[in-house]
Amino acid sequence: MAALDLTSSSVALTRAICDIHSESGDETTLADAIEAAVSAHDHLDVVRDGDTIVARTALGRERRVVIAGHIDTVPINRNLPVEEREIEGEAYLWGRGTVDMKAGVAVQLKLAAELTEPGVDITWMWYDHEEVDSSLNGLGRLSRNRPDLFAGDFAILGEPSNGEVEGGCNGTLRALVRTDGVRAHSARSWIGENAIHKAAPILARLAEYRAREIEVEGLVYREGLNAVRITGGVAGNVIPDACEVEVNYRFAPSRDAASASRVVHDVFTGFEVEIVDIAEGARPGLDAELAKEFVEAVGATPKPKYGWTDVARFSALGIPAVNYGPGDPHLAHHDEERVPVAQIDAVERGLRAWLSGS
C-alpha cells in the first residue's frame, strides 16, 4: 500500500499525493493511504465513508471549524509524475492535481497531524468524486450518511484560490433549449423545416446577453450565460427535425434556484426550455466572527468565487464557508497544471497561524 509521511514538508507531501493516481472513481489507493496516515495520530478520531476520510479533534473547544478538500482529479494526460520546474526564478510543482487540489490537501494533512492543541476543534474532511456528477460527490454522500459530522461554526474548502480568500461561490444551472422542424430530403429542403436554422435566434440572444455584475455582502459576482453544446442533425442529406442548445448559466449567490430558472426562461421566451441541472451558490458568509478572524489572520482581501464549489454544501447547512488554497484556478484541469512552491508554504503558514491562535 502507498504510504504518506506526514512529517515531510507540504511541498514533498504534495508530490507524493499527486503521484498516487486518483482520477474520479479510482480514489481508493489514496484514500487508504490517507486513512492509514491520520489513524496513526491519537489526537484524531477517524471515520471512513466510502473513499471519504474524516479526522476530528475532540478537545472540548467552544468553536469548531470544518476544513475540507477533494482527493480526486480529472484524467491524467501525460502530466505525471510531478516534476519541479523553474519559471523566471520561481519554483513550481508541475503535474496533474498540483492545483486542483492536492497541494491544498497536502497542507491540510500536514496540519492535521501536527496541530495537536489547536485553538478550535477541527473536523478535517478528504472526499472523493468531486470532479464528476454531483450525485456521486463524496461530501454530498457524507452529508446524507453522517450529517452529524458537519457540525461546525465555519468551514474552509481548499479549492485553488492563489492563496487568497474567495468568499462563497456562484450558482450554476444547465438548460436545454429546443427547436423542432420537419424532416425532408435536403435536395427538396423547401418541403421540410430546418430545426437547426430555427436555433439561430437562440444563439443571437446569447450573443446579445450582457453578463451582470451583482454585489453580495460587499463582493461583486460576475454572472454568465453561454451555449456550451449544440446537438442536431440526422444525416448528410436530411433536413433536421430537432435541435438542442445546451446553455450554462452562472448566477450570483443572491439568486435562488427558482429565480435563476426564471432568468433563463425569460431570456428564451417562445422556446421550449428544460432545466436539467441546478446548484445554488453560497453567500460569502464573511460577516461570521470566525470568518472575520480568519481573514485578518491570513492578511487577505476577500474576493468572489466565480465558479461553483462545495462551499455551497456548507452554506446550505447554515455554515459560512470560504475557499482558501494554493494554486491558480485558471490552471485547474489544464495540461500544464502547476503550483508555485512558495504558495504552498504561504497557505500552510496562514492556516497554521490562525488555527494555532484562534
Short mmCIF file of C-alpha atoms in Angstrom, two decimals:
data_model
loop_
_atom_site.label_atom_id
_atom_site.label_comp_id
_atom_site.label_asym_id
_atom_site.label_seq_id
_atom_site.Cartn_x
_atom_site.Cartn_y
_atom_site.Cartn_z
CA MET A 1 0.00 0.00 0.00
CA ALA A 2 1.19 3.53 -0.78
CA ALA A 3 2.40 5.31 2.36
CA LEU A 4 2.34 9.03 3.20
CA ASP A 5 4.91 10.62 5.51
CA LEU A 6 3.09 13.44 7.29
CA THR A 7 6.37 14.63 8.85
CA SER A 8 7.63 15.67 5.41
CA SER A 9 7.13 19.20 4.09
CA SER A 10 3.85 20.21 2.49
CA VAL A 11 5.70 20.51 -0.81
CA ALA A 12 7.09 16.96 -0.58
CA LEU A 13 3.70 15.72 0.54
CA THR A 14 2.07 17.39 -2.48
CA ARG A 15 4.39 15.46 -4.80
CA ALA A 16 3.66 12.20 -3.01
CA ILE A 17 -0.11 12.68 -3.10
CA CYS A 18 -0.14 13.73 -6.76
CA ASP A 19 1.92 10.72 -7.77
CA ILE A 20 -0.76 8.43 -6.31
CA HIS A 21 -3.17 8.34 -9.23
CA SER A 22 -6.71 9.13 -8.11
CA GLU A 23 -8.85 10.02 -11.08
CA SER A 24 -12.53 10.23 -10.14
CA GLY A 25 -13.75 6.71 -9.41
CA ASP A 26 -10.24 5.48 -8.64
CA GLU A 27 -9.56 7.15 -5.29
CA THR A 28 -9.30 4.04 -3.09
CA THR A 29 -5.49 3.79 -3.08
CA LEU A 30 -5.09 7.41 -1.99
CA ALA A 31 -7.97 7.15 0.49
CA ASP A 32 -6.31 4.07 2.03
CA ALA A 33 -3.03 5.97 2.37
CA ILE A 34 -4.71 8.98 3.97
CA GLU A 35 -6.67 6.82 6.39
CA ALA A 36 -3.54 4.96 7.46
CA ALA A 37 -1.54 8.18 7.87
CA VAL A 38 -4.04 10.08 10.02
CA SER A 39 -5.05 6.99 12.05
CA ALA A 40 -1.54 6.93 13.46
CA HIS A 41 -2.26 10.12 15.43
CA ASP A 42 -4.02 9.66 18.77
CA HIS A 43 -5.48 13.19 18.87
CA LEU A 44 -7.64 12.43 15.82
CA ASP A 45 -10.84 10.38 15.70
CA VAL A 46 -11.01 8.87 12.22
CA VAL A 47 -14.18 7.92 10.31
CA ARG A 48 -14.40 6.49 6.79
CA ASP A 49 -17.35 6.64 4.41
CA GLY A 50 -16.55 5.04 1.07
CA ASP A 51 -13.39 6.80 -0.07
CA THR A 52 -14.03 9.85 2.12
CA ILE A 53 -11.87 10.16 5.23
CA VAL A 54 -12.84 12.34 8.20
CA ALA A 55 -10.46 13.10 11.09
CA ARG A 56 -11.66 15.12 14.09
CA THR A 57 -10.24 16.60 17.24
CA ALA A 58 -12.37 16.37 20.40
CA LEU A 59 -10.77 18.89 22.73
CA GLY A 60 -13.94 20.48 24.05
CA ARG A 61 -13.27 23.84 22.41
CA GLU A 62 -16.15 26.32 22.20
CA ARG A 63 -15.92 26.55 18.41
CA ARG A 64 -15.38 24.03 15.63
CA VAL A 65 -14.01 24.59 12.13
CA VAL A 66 -14.52 22.18 9.23
CA ILE A 67 -11.68 22.06 6.68
CA ALA A 68 -12.21 20.00 3.54
CA GLY A 69 -10.54 19.02 0.29
CA HIS A 70 -11.29 16.57 -2.51
CA ILE A 71 -8.79 13.85 -3.37
CA ASP A 72 -9.84 13.05 -6.94
CA THR A 73 -8.53 14.60 -10.15
CA VAL A 74 -9.65 14.88 -13.74
CA PRO A 75 -7.97 12.38 -16.11
CA ILE A 76 -4.20 12.37 -16.40
CA ASN A 77 -2.77 13.44 -19.76
CA ARG A 78 0.95 12.65 -19.71
CA ASN A 79 1.39 15.04 -16.78
CA LEU A 80 2.50 12.68 -14.02
CA PRO A 81 4.74 12.01 -12.18
CA VAL A 82 5.13 15.50 -10.77
CA GLU A 83 8.16 17.49 -11.89
CA GLU A 84 9.78 20.50 -10.25
CA ARG A 85 10.43 23.28 -12.74
CA GLU A 86 11.54 26.87 -12.55
CA ILE A 87 9.92 29.80 -14.34
CA GLU A 88 11.68 33.17 -14.14
CA GLY A 89 13.42 32.13 -10.96
CA GLU A 90 10.29 30.78 -9.21
CA ALA A 91 9.97 27.10 -8.33
CA TYR A 92 6.83 25.19 -9.34
CA LEU A 93 5.45 21.71 -8.90
CA TRP A 94 4.16 20.66 -12.31
CA GLY A 95 1.60 17.92 -12.88
CA ARG A 96 -1.98 16.71 -12.59
CA GLY A 97 -3.59 17.59 -9.27
CA THR A 98 -0.99 20.11 -8.14
CA VAL A 99 -3.55 22.91 -8.43
CA ASP A 100 -6.87 21.08 -8.17
CA MET A 101 -6.42 20.38 -5.38
CA LYS A 102 -3.78 18.13 -3.91
CA ALA A 103 -1.49 20.93 -2.77
CA GLY A 104 -4.33 22.11 -0.54
CA VAL A 105 -4.93 18.55 0.67
CA ALA A 106 -1.21 18.16 1.46
CA VAL A 107 -1.26 21.30 3.62
CA GLN A 108 -4.36 20.03 5.41
CA LEU A 109 -2.87 16.59 6.10
CA LYS A 110 0.34 18.03 7.50
CA LEU A 111 -1.54 20.39 9.81
CA ALA A 112 -3.98 17.67 10.86
CA ALA A 113 -1.04 15.60 12.07
CA GLU A 114 0.90 18.41 13.74
CA LEU A 115 -1.79 20.59 15.37
CA THR A 116 -2.48 18.55 18.48
CA GLU A 117 -3.68 21.56 20.52
CA PRO A 118 -5.39 23.96 18.10
CA GLY A 119 -7.38 26.92 19.40
CA VAL A 120 -10.57 25.45 17.93
CA ASP A 121 -11.76 21.91 17.42
CA ILE A 122 -11.22 20.88 13.81
CA THR A 123 -13.02 18.44 11.53
CA TRP A 124 -10.83 17.52 8.55
CA MET A 125 -12.59 16.02 5.51
CA TRP A 126 -10.91 14.49 2.45
CA TYR A 127 -13.53 13.35 -0.02
CA ASP A 128 -13.98 11.54 -3.33
CA HIS A 129 -15.83 12.13 -6.61
CA GLU A 130 -15.78 15.92 -6.72
CA GLU A 131 -14.86 16.18 -10.40
CA VAL A 132 -17.87 14.22 -11.69
CA ASP A 133 -21.66 14.32 -11.45
CA SER A 134 -22.80 15.91 -8.20
CA SER A 135 -24.90 12.85 -7.36
CA LEU A 136 -21.63 10.95 -6.79
CA ASN A 137 -19.93 13.64 -4.69
CA GLY A 138 -18.37 12.18 -1.54
CA LEU A 139 -19.14 15.28 0.50
CA GLY A 140 -22.78 15.09 -0.51
CA ARG A 141 -22.89 11.37 0.33
CA LEU A 142 -21.28 12.03 3.70
CA SER A 143 -23.83 14.75 4.50
CA ARG A 144 -26.60 12.19 3.88
CA ASN A 145 -24.95 9.32 5.77
CA ARG A 146 -23.39 11.26 8.66
CA PRO A 147 -24.87 14.76 8.92
CA ASP A 148 -23.55 14.95 12.50
CA LEU A 149 -20.01 15.23 11.13
CA PHE A 150 -20.85 18.58 9.55
CA ALA A 151 -21.42 20.35 12.86
CA GLY A 152 -19.30 23.50 12.81
CA ASP A 153 -19.19 27.27 13.09
CA PHE A 154 -17.13 27.95 9.97
CA ALA A 155 -15.79 25.96 7.01
CA ILE A 156 -12.79 26.27 4.71
CA LEU A 157 -12.57 24.47 1.38
CA GLY A 158 -9.06 24.09 -0.03
CA GLU A 159 -10.04 24.93 -3.61
CA PRO A 160 -7.29 26.76 -5.51
CA SER A 161 -7.58 30.48 -4.88
CA ASN A 162 -4.00 31.69 -5.47
CA GLY A 163 -3.55 31.64 -1.70
CA GLU A 164 -6.25 34.28 -1.32
CA VAL A 165 -9.64 34.08 0.36
CA GLU A 166 -12.58 33.69 -2.01
CA GLY A 167 -15.96 34.05 -0.37
CA GLY A 168 -18.97 31.97 -1.30
CA CYS A 169 -19.49 30.99 -4.94
CA ASN A 170 -21.74 31.48 -7.93
CA GLY A 171 -24.55 29.06 -8.59
CA THR A 172 -24.72 27.05 -11.80
CA LEU A 173 -27.61 25.94 -14.00
CA ARG A 174 -27.77 23.88 -17.19
CA ALA A 175 -30.73 24.07 -19.52
CA LEU A 176 -31.70 22.57 -22.87
CA VAL A 177 -33.33 25.00 -25.28
CA ARG A 178 -35.08 23.09 -28.08
CA THR A 179 -36.41 23.70 -31.56
CA ASP A 180 -38.31 21.31 -33.80
CA GLY A 181 -38.91 21.04 -37.52
CA VAL A 182 -39.92 18.64 -40.27
CA ARG A 183 -37.60 16.14 -41.92
CA ALA A 184 -37.15 16.21 -45.68
CA HIS A 185 -34.57 15.32 -48.30
CA SER A 186 -32.00 18.11 -48.47
CA ALA A 187 -32.46 18.25 -52.26
CA ARG A 188 -36.05 19.33 -51.56
CA SER A 189 -35.42 21.38 -48.45
CA TRP A 190 -38.49 23.57 -49.03
CA ILE A 191 -40.69 20.62 -48.14
CA GLY A 192 -39.24 20.41 -44.63
CA GLU A 193 -38.48 22.78 -41.74
CA ASN A 194 -34.88 23.04 -40.59
CA ALA A 195 -34.71 22.83 -36.78
CA ILE A 196 -31.06 23.88 -36.74
CA HIS A 197 -31.85 27.06 -38.65
CA LYS A 198 -34.59 27.77 -36.11
CA ALA A 199 -31.92 27.80 -33.40
CA ALA A 200 -30.39 30.99 -34.83
CA PRO A 201 -32.48 33.28 -32.56
CA ILE A 202 -31.31 31.29 -29.53
CA LEU A 203 -27.69 31.96 -30.46
CA ALA A 204 -28.49 35.60 -31.21
CA ARG A 205 -29.98 36.10 -27.75
CA LEU A 206 -26.91 34.51 -26.17
CA ALA A 207 -24.58 36.72 -28.22
CA GLU A 208 -26.53 39.81 -27.18
CA TYR A 209 -26.68 38.86 -23.50
CA ARG A 210 -24.53 41.02 -21.25
CA ALA A 211 -23.15 39.43 -18.10
CA ARG A 212 -24.42 41.10 -14.95
CA GLU A 213 -22.28 42.07 -12.01
CA ILE A 214 -24.12 41.74 -8.72
CA GLU A 215 -22.82 42.83 -5.33
CA VAL A 216 -23.49 40.41 -2.49
CA GLU A 217 -22.31 41.31 1.01
CA GLY A 218 -19.53 43.52 -0.35
CA LEU A 219 -18.25 41.14 -3.05
CA VAL A 220 -19.10 41.60 -6.73
CA TYR A 221 -20.03 38.39 -8.55
CA ARG A 222 -19.98 38.27 -12.35
CA GLU A 223 -22.71 36.20 -13.95
CA GLY A 224 -22.56 34.46 -17.32
CA LEU A 225 -24.95 32.85 -19.81
CA ASN A 226 -23.34 30.74 -22.52
CA ALA A 227 -24.03 27.99 -25.03
CA VAL A 228 -21.83 25.01 -24.19
CA ARG A 229 -23.13 22.39 -26.65
CA ILE A 230 -25.35 22.12 -29.73
CA THR A 231 -26.83 18.84 -30.95
CA GLY A 232 -28.90 18.21 -34.04
CA GLY A 233 -28.89 16.58 -37.42
CA VAL A 234 -29.86 13.23 -38.89
CA ALA A 235 -27.70 12.60 -41.93
CA GLY A 236 -25.81 14.50 -44.59
CA ASN A 237 -28.80 14.59 -46.91
CA VAL A 238 -31.65 15.08 -44.41
CA ILE A 239 -33.19 18.33 -43.17
CA PRO A 240 -33.06 18.02 -39.36
CA ASP A 241 -36.29 17.95 -37.37
CA ALA A 242 -34.78 18.62 -33.93
CA CYS A 243 -32.04 20.73 -32.37
CA GLU A 244 -30.94 21.32 -28.78
CA VAL A 245 -28.76 24.11 -27.48
CA GLU A 246 -27.32 23.39 -24.04
CA VAL A 247 -26.93 26.57 -22.02
CA ASN A 248 -24.95 27.13 -18.83
CA TYR A 249 -25.99 29.97 -16.53
CA ARG A 250 -23.62 31.06 -13.77
CA PHE A 251 -25.63 33.15 -11.32
CA ALA A 252 -24.79 35.26 -8.29
CA PRO A 253 -25.43 33.77 -4.83
CA SER A 254 -28.14 36.36 -4.22
CA ARG A 255 -30.37 34.28 -6.50
CA ASP A 256 -32.03 31.01 -5.52
CA ALA A 257 -32.82 28.15 -7.89
CA ALA A 258 -36.30 29.47 -8.73
CA SER A 259 -35.00 32.96 -9.53
CA ALA A 260 -32.19 31.59 -11.72
CA SER A 261 -34.66 29.37 -13.60
CA ARG A 262 -36.91 32.37 -14.27
CA VAL A 263 -34.00 34.31 -15.76
CA VAL A 264 -33.30 31.53 -18.26
CA HIS A 265 -36.95 31.06 -19.16
CA ASP A 266 -37.33 34.82 -19.67
CA VAL A 267 -34.28 35.02 -21.96
CA PHE A 268 -35.63 32.20 -24.12
CA THR A 269 -39.29 33.15 -24.17
CA GLY A 270 -41.01 31.38 -27.04
CA PHE A 271 -38.76 28.31 -26.94
CA GLU A 272 -39.08 25.01 -25.14
CA VAL A 273 -36.71 25.15 -22.14
CA GLU A 274 -35.85 22.26 -19.85
CA ILE A 275 -33.73 22.81 -16.72
CA VAL A 276 -31.62 19.67 -16.43
CA ASP A 277 -29.27 20.58 -13.57
CA ILE A 278 -29.07 23.35 -10.99
CA ALA A 279 -26.95 24.04 -7.91
CA GLU A 280 -27.40 27.16 -5.85
CA GLY A 281 -24.38 29.22 -4.92
CA ALA A 282 -23.16 30.28 -1.50
CA ARG A 283 -23.26 33.74 0.05
CA PRO A 284 -19.83 34.96 1.22
CA GLY A 285 -20.52 34.46 4.93
CA LEU A 286 -17.69 36.83 5.76
CA ASP A 287 -19.68 38.54 8.50
CA ALA A 288 -19.33 35.45 10.73
CA GLU A 289 -16.97 36.04 13.64
CA LEU A 290 -14.64 33.17 12.76
CA ALA A 291 -14.58 34.30 9.14
CA LYS A 292 -13.50 37.79 10.18
CA GLU A 293 -10.77 36.38 12.41
CA PHE A 294 -9.56 34.08 9.64
CA VAL A 295 -9.39 36.82 7.00
CA GLU A 296 -7.50 39.09 9.39
CA ALA A 297 -5.09 36.35 10.44
CA VAL A 298 -4.07 35.41 6.88
CA GLY A 299 -3.91 39.06 5.80
CA ALA A 300 -6.22 38.59 2.83
CA THR A 301 -8.57 40.83 0.89
CA PRO A 302 -11.62 38.65 0.17
CA LYS A 303 -12.67 38.13 -3.43
CA PRO A 304 -15.71 36.45 -5.01
CA LYS A 305 -15.57 32.86 -6.27
CA TYR A 306 -16.96 32.81 -9.80
CA GLY A 307 -17.10 29.04 -10.18
CA TRP A 308 -19.34 26.71 -8.19
CA THR A 309 -17.60 24.86 -5.36
CA ASP A 310 -18.60 22.67 -2.45
CA VAL A 311 -18.71 25.69 -0.14
CA ALA A 312 -22.34 25.74 -1.31
CA ARG A 313 -22.95 22.45 0.53
CA PHE A 314 -21.79 24.02 3.79
CA SER A 315 -23.74 27.20 3.13
CA ALA A 316 -26.91 25.13 2.60
CA LEU A 317 -26.35 23.66 6.07
CA GLY A 318 -26.08 27.14 7.58
CA ILE A 319 -22.28 27.05 7.91
CA PRO A 320 -20.45 30.10 6.49
CA ALA A 321 -17.65 28.90 4.21
CA VAL A 322 -14.78 30.26 2.11
CA ASN A 323 -12.33 28.92 -0.46
CA TYR A 324 -8.64 29.08 0.50
CA GLY A 325 -5.90 27.09 -1.14
CA PRO A 326 -2.71 27.24 -3.21
CA GLY A 327 -2.85 27.28 -6.98
CA ASP A 328 -4.21 29.43 -9.79
CA PRO A 329 -7.80 28.34 -10.53
CA HIS A 330 -7.22 29.20 -14.20
CA LEU A 331 -4.79 26.26 -14.33
CA ALA A 332 -7.17 23.73 -12.80
CA HIS A 333 -7.63 20.82 -15.27
CA HIS A 334 -5.03 22.39 -17.58
CA ASP A 335 -2.49 20.01 -19.11
CA GLU A 336 0.23 22.34 -17.77
CA GLU A 337 -1.26 22.40 -14.27
CA ARG A 338 1.35 23.78 -11.86
CA VAL A 339 1.53 25.40 -8.44
CA PRO A 340 4.18 27.76 -7.03
CA VAL A 341 6.11 26.13 -4.20
CA ALA A 342 6.06 29.43 -2.30
CA GLN A 343 2.27 29.49 -2.44
CA ILE A 344 2.01 26.06 -0.80
CA ASP A 345 4.25 27.27 2.01
CA ALA A 346 2.31 30.53 2.40
CA VAL A 347 -1.06 28.76 2.72
CA GLU A 348 0.40 26.39 5.29
CA ARG A 349 1.75 29.32 7.33
CA GLY A 350 -1.57 31.16 7.14
CA LEU A 351 -3.67 28.21 8.25
CA ARG A 352 -1.20 27.16 10.92
CA ALA A 353 -1.01 30.62 12.47
CA TRP A 354 -4.78 31.04 12.57
CA LEU A 355 -5.62 27.56 13.85
CA SER A 356 -2.92 27.72 16.49
CA GLY A 357 -4.04 31.06 17.86
CA SER A 358 -7.78 31.15 17.16
#
